[in-house]
CSV table of C-alpha atoms in Angstrom, one decimal:
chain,number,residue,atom,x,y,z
A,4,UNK,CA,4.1,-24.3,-3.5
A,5,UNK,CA,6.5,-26.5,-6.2
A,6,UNK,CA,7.8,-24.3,-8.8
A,7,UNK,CA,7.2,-26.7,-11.5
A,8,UNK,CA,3.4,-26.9,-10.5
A,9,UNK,CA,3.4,-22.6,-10.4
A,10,UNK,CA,2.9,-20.1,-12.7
A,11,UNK,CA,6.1,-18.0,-13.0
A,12,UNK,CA,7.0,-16.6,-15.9
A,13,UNK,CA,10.2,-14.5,-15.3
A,14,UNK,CA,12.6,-12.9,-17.4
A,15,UNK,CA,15.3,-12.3,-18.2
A,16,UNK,CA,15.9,-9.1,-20.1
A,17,UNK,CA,13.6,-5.6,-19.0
A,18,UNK,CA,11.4,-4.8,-21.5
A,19,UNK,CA,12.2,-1.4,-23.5
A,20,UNK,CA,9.4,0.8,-22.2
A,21,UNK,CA,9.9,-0.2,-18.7
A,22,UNK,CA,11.5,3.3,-16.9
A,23,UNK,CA,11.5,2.7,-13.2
A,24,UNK,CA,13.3,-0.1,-10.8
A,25,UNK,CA,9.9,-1.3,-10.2
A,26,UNK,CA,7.9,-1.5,-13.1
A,27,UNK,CA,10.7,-3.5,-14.6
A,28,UNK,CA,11.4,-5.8,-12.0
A,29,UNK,CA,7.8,-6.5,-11.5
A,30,UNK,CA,7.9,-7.6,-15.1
A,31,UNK,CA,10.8,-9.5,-15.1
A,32,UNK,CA,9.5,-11.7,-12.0
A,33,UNK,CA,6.5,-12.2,-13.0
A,34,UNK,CA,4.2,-10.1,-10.9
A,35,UNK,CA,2.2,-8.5,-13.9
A,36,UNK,CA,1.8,-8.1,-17.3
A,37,UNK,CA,0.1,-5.1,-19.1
A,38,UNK,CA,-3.1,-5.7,-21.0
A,39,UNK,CA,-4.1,-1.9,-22.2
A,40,UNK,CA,-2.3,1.5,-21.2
A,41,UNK,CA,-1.8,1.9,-17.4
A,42,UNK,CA,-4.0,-1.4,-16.5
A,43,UNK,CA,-2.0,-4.7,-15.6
A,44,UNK,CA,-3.3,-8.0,-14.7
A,45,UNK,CA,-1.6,-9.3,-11.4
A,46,UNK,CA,0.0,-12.8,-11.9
A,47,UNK,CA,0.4,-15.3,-8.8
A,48,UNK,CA,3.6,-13.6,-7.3
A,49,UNK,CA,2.5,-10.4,-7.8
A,50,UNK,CA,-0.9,-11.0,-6.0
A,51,UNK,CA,0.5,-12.7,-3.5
A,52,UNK,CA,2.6,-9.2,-2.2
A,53,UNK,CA,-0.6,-7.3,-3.0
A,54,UNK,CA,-3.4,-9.3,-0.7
A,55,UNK,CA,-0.2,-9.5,2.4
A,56,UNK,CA,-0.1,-5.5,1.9
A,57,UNK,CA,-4.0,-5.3,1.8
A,58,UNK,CA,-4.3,-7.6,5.0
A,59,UNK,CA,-1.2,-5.3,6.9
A,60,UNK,CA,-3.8,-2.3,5.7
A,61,UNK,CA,-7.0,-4.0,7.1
A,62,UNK,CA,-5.2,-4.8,10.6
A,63,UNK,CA,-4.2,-1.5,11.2
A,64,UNK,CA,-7.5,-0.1,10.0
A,65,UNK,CA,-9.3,-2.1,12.2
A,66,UNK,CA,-6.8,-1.8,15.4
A,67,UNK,CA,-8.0,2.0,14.8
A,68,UNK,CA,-11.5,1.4,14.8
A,69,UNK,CA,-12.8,1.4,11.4
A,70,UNK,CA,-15.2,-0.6,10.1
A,71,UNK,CA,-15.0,-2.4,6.8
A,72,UNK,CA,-17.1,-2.2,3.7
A,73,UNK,CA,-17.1,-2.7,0.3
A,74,UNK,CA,-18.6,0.0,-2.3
A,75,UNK,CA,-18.9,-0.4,-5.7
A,76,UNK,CA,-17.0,0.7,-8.5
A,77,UNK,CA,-19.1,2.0,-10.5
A,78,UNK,CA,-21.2,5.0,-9.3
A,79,UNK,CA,-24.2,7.3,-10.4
A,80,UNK,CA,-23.0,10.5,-11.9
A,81,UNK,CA,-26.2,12.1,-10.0
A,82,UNK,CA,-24.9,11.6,-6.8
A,83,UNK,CA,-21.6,13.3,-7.8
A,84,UNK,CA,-23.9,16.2,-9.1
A,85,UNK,CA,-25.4,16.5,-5.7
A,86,UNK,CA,-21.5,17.4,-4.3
A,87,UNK,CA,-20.9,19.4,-7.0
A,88,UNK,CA,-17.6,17.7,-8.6
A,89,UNK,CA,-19.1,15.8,-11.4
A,90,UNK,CA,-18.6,18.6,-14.0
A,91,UNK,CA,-15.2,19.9,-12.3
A,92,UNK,CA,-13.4,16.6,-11.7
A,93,UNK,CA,-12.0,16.6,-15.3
A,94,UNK,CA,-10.9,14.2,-17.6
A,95,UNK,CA,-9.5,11.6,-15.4
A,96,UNK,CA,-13.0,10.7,-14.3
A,97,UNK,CA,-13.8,8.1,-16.8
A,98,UNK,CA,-17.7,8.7,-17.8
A,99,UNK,CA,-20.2,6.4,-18.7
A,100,UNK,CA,-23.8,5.6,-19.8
A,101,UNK,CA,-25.9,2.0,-19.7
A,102,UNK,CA,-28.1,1.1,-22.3
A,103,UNK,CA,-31.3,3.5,-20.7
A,104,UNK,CA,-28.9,6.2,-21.0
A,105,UNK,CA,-28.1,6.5,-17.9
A,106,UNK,CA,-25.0,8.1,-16.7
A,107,UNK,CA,-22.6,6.6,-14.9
A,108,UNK,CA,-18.8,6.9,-13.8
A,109,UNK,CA,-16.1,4.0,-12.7
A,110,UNK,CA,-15.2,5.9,-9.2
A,111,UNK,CA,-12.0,7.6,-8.8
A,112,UNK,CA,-12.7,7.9,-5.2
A,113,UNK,CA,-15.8,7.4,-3.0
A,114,UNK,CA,-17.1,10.2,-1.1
A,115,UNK,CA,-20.4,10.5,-2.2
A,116,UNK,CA,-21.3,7.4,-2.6
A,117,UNK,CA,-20.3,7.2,1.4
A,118,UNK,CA,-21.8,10.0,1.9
A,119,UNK,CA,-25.0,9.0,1.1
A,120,UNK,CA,-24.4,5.9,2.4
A,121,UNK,CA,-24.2,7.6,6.0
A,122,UNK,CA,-26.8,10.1,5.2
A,123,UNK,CA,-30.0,7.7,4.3
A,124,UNK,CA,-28.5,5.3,7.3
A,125,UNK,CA,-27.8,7.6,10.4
A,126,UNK,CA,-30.4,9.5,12.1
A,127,UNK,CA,-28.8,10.8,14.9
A,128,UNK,CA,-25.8,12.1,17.3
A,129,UNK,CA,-25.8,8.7,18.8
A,130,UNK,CA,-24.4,6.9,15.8
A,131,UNK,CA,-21.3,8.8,15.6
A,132,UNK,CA,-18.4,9.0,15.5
A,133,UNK,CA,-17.6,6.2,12.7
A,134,UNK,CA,-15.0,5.5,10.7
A,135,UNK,CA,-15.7,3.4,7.3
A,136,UNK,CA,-13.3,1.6,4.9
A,137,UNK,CA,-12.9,-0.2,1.7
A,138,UNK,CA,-10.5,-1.9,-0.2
A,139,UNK,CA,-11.4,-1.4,-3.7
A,140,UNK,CA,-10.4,-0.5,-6.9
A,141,UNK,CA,-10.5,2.8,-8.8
A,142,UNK,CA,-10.1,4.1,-12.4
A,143,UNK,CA,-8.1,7.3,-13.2
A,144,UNK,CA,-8.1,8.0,-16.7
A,145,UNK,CA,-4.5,9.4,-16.7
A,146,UNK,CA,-3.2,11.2,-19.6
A,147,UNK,CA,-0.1,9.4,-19.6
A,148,UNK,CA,-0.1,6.4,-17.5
A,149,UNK,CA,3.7,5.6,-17.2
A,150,UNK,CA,6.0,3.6,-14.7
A,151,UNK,CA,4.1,0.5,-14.0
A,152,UNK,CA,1.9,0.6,-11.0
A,153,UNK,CA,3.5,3.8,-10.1
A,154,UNK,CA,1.6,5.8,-12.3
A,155,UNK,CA,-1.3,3.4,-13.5
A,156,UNK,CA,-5.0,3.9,-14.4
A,157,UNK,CA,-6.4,1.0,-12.5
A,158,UNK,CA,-5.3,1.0,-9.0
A,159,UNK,CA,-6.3,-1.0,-5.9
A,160,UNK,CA,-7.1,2.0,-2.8
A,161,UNK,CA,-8.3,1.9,0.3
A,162,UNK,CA,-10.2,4.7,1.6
A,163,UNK,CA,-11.6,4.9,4.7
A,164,UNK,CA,-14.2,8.1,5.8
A,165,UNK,CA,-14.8,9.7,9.7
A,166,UNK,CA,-17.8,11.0,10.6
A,167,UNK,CA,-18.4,13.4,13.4
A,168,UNK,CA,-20.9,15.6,15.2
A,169,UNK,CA,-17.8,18.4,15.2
A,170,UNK,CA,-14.3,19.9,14.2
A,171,UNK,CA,-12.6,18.7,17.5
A,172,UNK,CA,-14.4,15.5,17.3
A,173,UNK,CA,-13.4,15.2,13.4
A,174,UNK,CA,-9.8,16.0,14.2
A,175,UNK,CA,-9.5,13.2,16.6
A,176,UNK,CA,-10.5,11.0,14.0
A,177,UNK,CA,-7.8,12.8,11.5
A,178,UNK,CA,-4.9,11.7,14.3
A,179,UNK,CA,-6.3,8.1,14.3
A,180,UNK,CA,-5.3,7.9,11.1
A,181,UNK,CA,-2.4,9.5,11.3
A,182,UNK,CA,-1.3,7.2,13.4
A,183,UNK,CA,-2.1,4.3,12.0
A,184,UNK,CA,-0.7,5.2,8.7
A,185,UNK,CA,2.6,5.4,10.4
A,186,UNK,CA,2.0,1.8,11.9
A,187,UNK,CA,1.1,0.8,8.6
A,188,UNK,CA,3.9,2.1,6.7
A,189,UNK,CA,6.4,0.3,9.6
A,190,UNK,CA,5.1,-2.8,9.5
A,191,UNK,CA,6.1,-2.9,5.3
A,192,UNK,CA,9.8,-2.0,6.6
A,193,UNK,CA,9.2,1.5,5.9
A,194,UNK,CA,9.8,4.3,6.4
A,195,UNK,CA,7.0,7.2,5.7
A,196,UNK,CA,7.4,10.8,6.8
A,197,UNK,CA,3.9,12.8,6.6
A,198,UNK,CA,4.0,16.2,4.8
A,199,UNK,CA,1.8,18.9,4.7
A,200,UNK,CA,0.6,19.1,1.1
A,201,UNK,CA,-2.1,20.2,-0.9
A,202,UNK,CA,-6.1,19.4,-0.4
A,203,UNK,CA,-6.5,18.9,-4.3
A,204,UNK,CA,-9.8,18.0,-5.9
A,205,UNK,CA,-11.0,16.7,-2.3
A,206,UNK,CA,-11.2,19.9,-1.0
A,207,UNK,CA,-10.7,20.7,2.9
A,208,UNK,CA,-8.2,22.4,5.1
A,209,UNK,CA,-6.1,19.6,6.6
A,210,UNK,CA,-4.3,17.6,4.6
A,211,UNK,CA,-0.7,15.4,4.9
A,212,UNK,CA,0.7,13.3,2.4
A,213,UNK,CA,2.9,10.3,3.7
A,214,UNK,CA,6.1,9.8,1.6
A,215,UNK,CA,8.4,7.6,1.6
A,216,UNK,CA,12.5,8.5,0.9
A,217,UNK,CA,13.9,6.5,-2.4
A,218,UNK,CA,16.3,7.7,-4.6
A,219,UNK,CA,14.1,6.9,-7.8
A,220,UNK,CA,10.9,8.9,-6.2
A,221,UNK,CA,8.9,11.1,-8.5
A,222,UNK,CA,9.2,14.3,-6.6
A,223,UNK,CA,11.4,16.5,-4.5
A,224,UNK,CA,10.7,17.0,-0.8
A,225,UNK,CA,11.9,18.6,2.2
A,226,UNK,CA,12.4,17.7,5.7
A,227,UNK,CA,14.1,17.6,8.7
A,228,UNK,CA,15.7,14.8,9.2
A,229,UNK,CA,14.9,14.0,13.3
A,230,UNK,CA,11.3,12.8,11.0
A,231,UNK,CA,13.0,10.0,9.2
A,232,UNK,CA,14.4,8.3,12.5
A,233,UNK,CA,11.1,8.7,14.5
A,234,UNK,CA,9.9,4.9,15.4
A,235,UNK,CA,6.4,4.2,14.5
A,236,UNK,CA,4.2,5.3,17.4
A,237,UNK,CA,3.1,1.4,18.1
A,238,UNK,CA,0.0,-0.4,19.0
A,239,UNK,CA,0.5,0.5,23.0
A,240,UNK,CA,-1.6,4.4,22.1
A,241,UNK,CA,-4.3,6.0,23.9
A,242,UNK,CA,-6.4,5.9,20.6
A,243,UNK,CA,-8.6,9.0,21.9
A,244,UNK,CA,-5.3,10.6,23.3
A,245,UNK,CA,-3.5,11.0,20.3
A,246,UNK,CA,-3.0,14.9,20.2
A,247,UNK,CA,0.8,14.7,21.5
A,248,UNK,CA,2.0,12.6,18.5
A,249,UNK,CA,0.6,14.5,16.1
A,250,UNK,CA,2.1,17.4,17.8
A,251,UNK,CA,5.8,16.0,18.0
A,252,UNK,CA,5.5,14.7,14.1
A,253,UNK,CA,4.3,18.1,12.6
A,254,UNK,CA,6.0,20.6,14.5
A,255,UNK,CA,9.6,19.5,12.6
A,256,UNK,CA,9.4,21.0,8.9
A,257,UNK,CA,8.3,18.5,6.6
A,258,UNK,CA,6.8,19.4,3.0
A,259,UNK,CA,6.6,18.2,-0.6
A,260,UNK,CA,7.9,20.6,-3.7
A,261,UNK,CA,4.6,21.9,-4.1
A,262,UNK,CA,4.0,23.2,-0.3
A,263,UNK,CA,7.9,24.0,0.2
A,264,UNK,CA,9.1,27.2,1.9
A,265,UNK,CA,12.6,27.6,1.3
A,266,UNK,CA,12.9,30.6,4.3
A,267,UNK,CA,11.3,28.1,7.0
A,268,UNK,CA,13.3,24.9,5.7
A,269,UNK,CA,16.6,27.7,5.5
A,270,UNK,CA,15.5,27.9,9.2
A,271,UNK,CA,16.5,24.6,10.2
A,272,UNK,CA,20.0,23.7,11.5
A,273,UNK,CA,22.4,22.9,8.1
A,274,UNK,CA,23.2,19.4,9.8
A,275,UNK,CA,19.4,18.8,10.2
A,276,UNK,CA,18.2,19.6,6.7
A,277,UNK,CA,17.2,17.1,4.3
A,278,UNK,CA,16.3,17.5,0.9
A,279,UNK,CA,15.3,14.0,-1.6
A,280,UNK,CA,13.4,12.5,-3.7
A,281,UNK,CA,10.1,10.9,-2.2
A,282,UNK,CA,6.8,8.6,-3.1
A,283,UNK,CA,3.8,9.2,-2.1
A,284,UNK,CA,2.1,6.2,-0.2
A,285,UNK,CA,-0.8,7.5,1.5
A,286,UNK,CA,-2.8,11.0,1.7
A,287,UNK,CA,-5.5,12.2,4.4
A,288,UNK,CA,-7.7,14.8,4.6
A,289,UNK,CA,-10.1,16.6,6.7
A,290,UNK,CA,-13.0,18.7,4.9
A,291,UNK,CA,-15.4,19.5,7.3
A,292,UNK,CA,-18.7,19.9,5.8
A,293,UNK,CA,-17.9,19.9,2.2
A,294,UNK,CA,-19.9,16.9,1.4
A,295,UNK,CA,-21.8,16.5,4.4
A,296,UNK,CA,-23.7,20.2,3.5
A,297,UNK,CA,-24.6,20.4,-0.1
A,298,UNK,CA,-25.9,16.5,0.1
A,299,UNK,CA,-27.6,17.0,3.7
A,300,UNK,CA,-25.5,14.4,5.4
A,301,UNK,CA,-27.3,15.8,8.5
A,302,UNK,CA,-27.6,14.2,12.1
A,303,UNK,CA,-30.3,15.4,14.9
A,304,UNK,CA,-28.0,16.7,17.9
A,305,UNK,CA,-28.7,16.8,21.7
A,306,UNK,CA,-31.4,19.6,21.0
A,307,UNK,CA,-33.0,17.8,18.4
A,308,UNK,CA,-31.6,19.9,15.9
A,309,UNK,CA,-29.9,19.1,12.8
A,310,UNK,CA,-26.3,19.3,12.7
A,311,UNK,CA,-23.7,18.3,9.2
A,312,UNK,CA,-21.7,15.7,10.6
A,313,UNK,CA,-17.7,16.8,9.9
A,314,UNK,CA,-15.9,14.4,7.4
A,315,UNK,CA,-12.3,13.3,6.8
A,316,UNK,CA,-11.4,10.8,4.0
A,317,UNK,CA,-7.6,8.7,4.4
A,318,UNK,CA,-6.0,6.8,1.0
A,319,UNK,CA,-3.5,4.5,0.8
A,320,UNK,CA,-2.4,3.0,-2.4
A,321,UNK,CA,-2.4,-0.7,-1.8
A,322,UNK,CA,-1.0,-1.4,-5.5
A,323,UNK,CA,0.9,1.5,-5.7
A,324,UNK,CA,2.8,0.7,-2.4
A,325,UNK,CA,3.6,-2.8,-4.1
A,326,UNK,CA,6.0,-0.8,-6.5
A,327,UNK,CA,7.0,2.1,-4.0
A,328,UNK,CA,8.8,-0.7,-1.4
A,329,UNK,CA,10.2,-2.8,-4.5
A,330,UNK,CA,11.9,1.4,-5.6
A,331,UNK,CA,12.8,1.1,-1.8
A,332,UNK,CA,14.6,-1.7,-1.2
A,333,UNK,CA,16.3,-3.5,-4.3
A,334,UNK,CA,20.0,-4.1,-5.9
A,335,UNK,CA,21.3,-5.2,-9.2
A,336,UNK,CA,20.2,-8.6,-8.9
A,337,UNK,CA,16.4,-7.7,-8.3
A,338,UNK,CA,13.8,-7.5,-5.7
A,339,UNK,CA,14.5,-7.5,-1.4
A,340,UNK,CA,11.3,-7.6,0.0
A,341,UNK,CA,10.6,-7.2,3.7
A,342,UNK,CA,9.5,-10.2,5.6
A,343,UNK,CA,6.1,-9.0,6.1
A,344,UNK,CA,5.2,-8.8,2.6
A,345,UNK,CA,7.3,-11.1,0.7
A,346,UNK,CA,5.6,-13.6,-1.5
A,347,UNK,CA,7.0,-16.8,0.4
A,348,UNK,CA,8.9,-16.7,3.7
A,349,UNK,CA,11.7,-19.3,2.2
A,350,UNK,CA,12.5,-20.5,-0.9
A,351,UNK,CA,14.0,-24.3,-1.1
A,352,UNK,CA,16.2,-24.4,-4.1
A,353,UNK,CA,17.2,-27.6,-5.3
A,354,UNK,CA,20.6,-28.0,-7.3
A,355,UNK,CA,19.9,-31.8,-8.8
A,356,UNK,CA,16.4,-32.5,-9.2
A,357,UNK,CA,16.7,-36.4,-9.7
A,358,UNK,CA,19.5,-36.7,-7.3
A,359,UNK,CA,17.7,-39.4,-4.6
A,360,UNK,CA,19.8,-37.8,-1.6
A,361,UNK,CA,19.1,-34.7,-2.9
A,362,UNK,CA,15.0,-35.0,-3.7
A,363,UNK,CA,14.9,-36.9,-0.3
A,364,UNK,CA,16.3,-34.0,1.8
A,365,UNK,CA,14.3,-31.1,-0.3
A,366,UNK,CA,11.1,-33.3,0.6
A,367,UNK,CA,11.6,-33.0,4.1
A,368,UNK,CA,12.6,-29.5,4.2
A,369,UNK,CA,9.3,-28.6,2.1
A,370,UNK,CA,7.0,-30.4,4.5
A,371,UNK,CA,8.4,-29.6,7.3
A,372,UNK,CA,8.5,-26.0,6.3
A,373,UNK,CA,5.3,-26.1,5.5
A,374,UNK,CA,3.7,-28.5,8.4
A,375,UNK,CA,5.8,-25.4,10.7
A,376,UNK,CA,3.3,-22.7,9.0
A,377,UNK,CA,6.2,-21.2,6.5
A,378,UNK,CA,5.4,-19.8,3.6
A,379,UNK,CA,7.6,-21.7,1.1
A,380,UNK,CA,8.4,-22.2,-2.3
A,381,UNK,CA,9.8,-25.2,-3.3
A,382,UNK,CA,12.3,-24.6,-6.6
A,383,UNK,CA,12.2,-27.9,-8.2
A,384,UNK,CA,12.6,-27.1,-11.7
A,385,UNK,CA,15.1,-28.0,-14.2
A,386,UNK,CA,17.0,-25.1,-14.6
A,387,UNK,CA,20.4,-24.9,-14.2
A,388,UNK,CA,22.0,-24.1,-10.5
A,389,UNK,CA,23.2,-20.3,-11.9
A,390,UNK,CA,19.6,-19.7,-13.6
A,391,UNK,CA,17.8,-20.8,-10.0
A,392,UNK,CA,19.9,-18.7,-8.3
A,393,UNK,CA,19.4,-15.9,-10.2
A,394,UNK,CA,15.5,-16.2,-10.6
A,395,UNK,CA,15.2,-16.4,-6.5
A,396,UNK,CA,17.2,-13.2,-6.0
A,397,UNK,CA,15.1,-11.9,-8.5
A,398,UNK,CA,11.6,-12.8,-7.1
A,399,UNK,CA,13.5,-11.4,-3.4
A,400,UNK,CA,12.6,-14.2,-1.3
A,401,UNK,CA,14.0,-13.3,2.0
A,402,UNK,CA,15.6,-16.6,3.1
A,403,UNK,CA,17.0,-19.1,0.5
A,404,UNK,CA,17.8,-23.3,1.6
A,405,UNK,CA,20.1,-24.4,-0.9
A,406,UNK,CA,20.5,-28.2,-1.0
A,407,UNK,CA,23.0,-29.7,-3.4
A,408,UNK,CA,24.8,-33.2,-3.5
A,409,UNK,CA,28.2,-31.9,-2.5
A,410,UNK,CA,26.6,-30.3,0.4
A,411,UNK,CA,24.5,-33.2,1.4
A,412,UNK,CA,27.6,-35.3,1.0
A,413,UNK,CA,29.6,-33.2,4.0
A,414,UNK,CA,26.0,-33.1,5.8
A,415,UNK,CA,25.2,-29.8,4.9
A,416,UNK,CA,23.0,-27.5,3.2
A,417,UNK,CA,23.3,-23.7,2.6
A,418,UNK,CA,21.2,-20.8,4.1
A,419,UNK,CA,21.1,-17.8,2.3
A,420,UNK,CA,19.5,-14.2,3.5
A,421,UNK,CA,18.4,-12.3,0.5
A,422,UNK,CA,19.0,-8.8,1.8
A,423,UNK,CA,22.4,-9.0,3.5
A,424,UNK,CA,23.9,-12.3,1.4
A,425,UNK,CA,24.8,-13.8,4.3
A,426,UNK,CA,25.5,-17.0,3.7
A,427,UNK,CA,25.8,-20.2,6.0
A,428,UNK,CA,26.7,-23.7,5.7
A,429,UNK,CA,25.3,-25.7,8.1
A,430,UNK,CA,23.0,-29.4,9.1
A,431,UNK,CA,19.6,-29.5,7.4
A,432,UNK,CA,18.3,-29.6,11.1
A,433,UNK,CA,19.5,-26.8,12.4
A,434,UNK,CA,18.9,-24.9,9.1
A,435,UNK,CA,15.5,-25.9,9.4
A,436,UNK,CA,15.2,-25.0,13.3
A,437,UNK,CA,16.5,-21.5,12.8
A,438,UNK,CA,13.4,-21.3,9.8
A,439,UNK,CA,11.2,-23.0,12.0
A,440,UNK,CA,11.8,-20.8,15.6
A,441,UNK,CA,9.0,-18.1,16.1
């Protein structure tokens, strides 16, 4: 992608009701702009992060066996009658009627509409035990939608749902997810420690919350720190075998402010204890037959009887998790983004654009970047060397190929990694092979 052919429109200033590392960088590289209270349009860079996070989602989803779908956003309010929660949801559910009066909701989450889904589509113990997904978005009508994506009333979420003839079957289904939730969370470059928290307005008796540490998170949480240093569990599991990690992960103290108990966390060694501020990336439950009963989510069994299949639900925030990595991993002069979901690989910053020697060599670097599979954005702009430099570590392009005339002169260009500033002066070719190597 040429910069002068993009749509990028950074600045250069954080606006004045931007609170939070994120919510201002985002704005001031371009990634969104606001268009009513808590919703936010996604520019080009900003999308770009968001559909490499969704796809990192999906893969791990999938690698865990569940099956994608997509639901709708909006949803009958008479299917949320049949659960029960469409008069106690409150005022974050944001109500609606079409012009035969109907009433209608934009879904804050999805379980009866899956629910029912299942329910008019499964007949027997033989089609479980399943595990379905969507990407979609959701509308919470927040009281007071603050800190960009952080705290918006739009969001992009993906929810997945297990299904299962029983408790221990439904439980095996809660560790799959477990599991790949920590995968997930790894492959972003971060790291998530799950917490016991609070079942909420899901219901259920099985719940963990997956936070991850950053001094700018919007609550407090305790741990012990062995969790933080745990390496994500892999792809090399016994999917049905998972007991044993969930074992090792919850038997160290782990909880958010709302679930702490300062005798048991007082237990733990001084050395060992850990107390910060966290954000909240993804949140499972189990629930048994809370939906499954009152809207006769029911499967025949062995004996031909009728049995509520046992039901789990997993969130992640996709958008949210956009802003959580950016309050993660940042410095003063804007965004590091991990490899896996920065917007381009490489960036090739030009300092002359007219320069023959100088177009010549950023031509080749661009196509040969590209022709190599890179992801690369070619800075050919105007701007001034000291404005392009600035915009790039602003945007948080991992790896930056700085070609200038006095370089080119000396045959050399300069490679630049975002996150340690590690700079090196060096041929175009090798610069390019060291790009280039898998």
């Amino acid at each position: 992608m040429r910069l002068s052919r993009h749509f990028l429109p950074v600045m250069k200033e954080s606006p004045a009701d931007a609170q939070i590392v994120s919510h201002k960088l985002m704005l001031r590289a371009g990634m969104i702009r606001q268009t009513a209270a808590g919703i936010y349009a996604w520019l080009p860079l900003g999308h770009r992060v968001l559909r490499k996070i969704e796809q990192i989602v999906r893969e791990e989803q999938d690698r865990a066996g569940a099956i994608e779908l997509l639901m709708p956003t909006i949803q009958s309010a008479d299917l949320w009658r049949q659960s029960g929660r469409y008069d106690d949801y409150g005022l974050e559910m944001l109500r609606i009627k079409d012009r035969h009066e109907r009433e209608i909701l934009f879904g804050p989450t999805a379980e009866e509409v899956i629910t029912a889904i299942f329910r008019d589509n499964a007949r027997s113990y033989r089609d479980l035990p399943r595990t379905l997904y969507n990407i979609q978005w959701k509308f919470r009508d927040e009281v007071r939608p603050r800190f960009g994506v952080m705290r918006g009333r739009e969001f992009l979420m993906k929810d997945a749902y297990s299904f299962d003839i029983d408790e221990p079957s439904a439980r095996k289904a809660y560790n799959r997810m477990f599991v790949a939730y920590l995968n997930t969370f790894s492959r972003m470059g971060l790291k998530a420690v799950p917490m016991r928290a609070d079942t909420g307005p899901i219901g259920g008796d099985l719940s963990h919350e997956f936070i991850i540490l950053a001094d700018t998170g919007e609550s407090a949480v305790f741990c012990h720190k062995d969790l933080v240093d745990m390496p994500a569990p892999g792809d090399d599991v016994d999917w049905d075998n998972l007991q044993d990690i969930f074992d090792e992960r919850t038997s160290l103290y782990a909880a958010t402010e709302e679930m702490h108990d300062e005798a048991a966390f007082g237990a733990i060694p001084a050395d060992k204890q850990l107390s910060a501020r966290g954000i909240e990336v993804g949140h499972i439950f189990y629930f048994g037959e809370k939906y499954s009963k009152p809207m006769k989510a029911a499967v025949s069994g062995p004996d031909g009887k009728d049995i509520n299949v046992h039901m789990g639900s997993y969130g992640v925030g996709v958008s949210r998790l956009l802003g959580a990595i950016i309050e993660a991993s940042h410095d003063e002069n804007g965004i590091i983004w991990p490899e896996s979901v920065a917007p381009f690989d490489v960036a090739v910053v030009s300092l002359r654009v007219g320069d023959a020697a100088v177009d010549a060599a950023c031509e080749q670097a661009y196509k040969a970047l590209q022709k190599a599979g890179v992801d690369v954005l070619y800075n050919d702009s105007d701007d001034r060397p000291g404005a392009k430099f600035a915009s790039m570590d602003l945007i948080g392009i991992p790896k930056q190929l700085i070609i200038g005339p006095k370089g080119l002169a000396e045959g050399n260009v300069e490679l630049k990694d975002r996150a340690t500033g590690e700079r090196q002066v060096l041929p175009l070719e090798a610069a390019l092979a060291q790009l280039t190597k898998a």
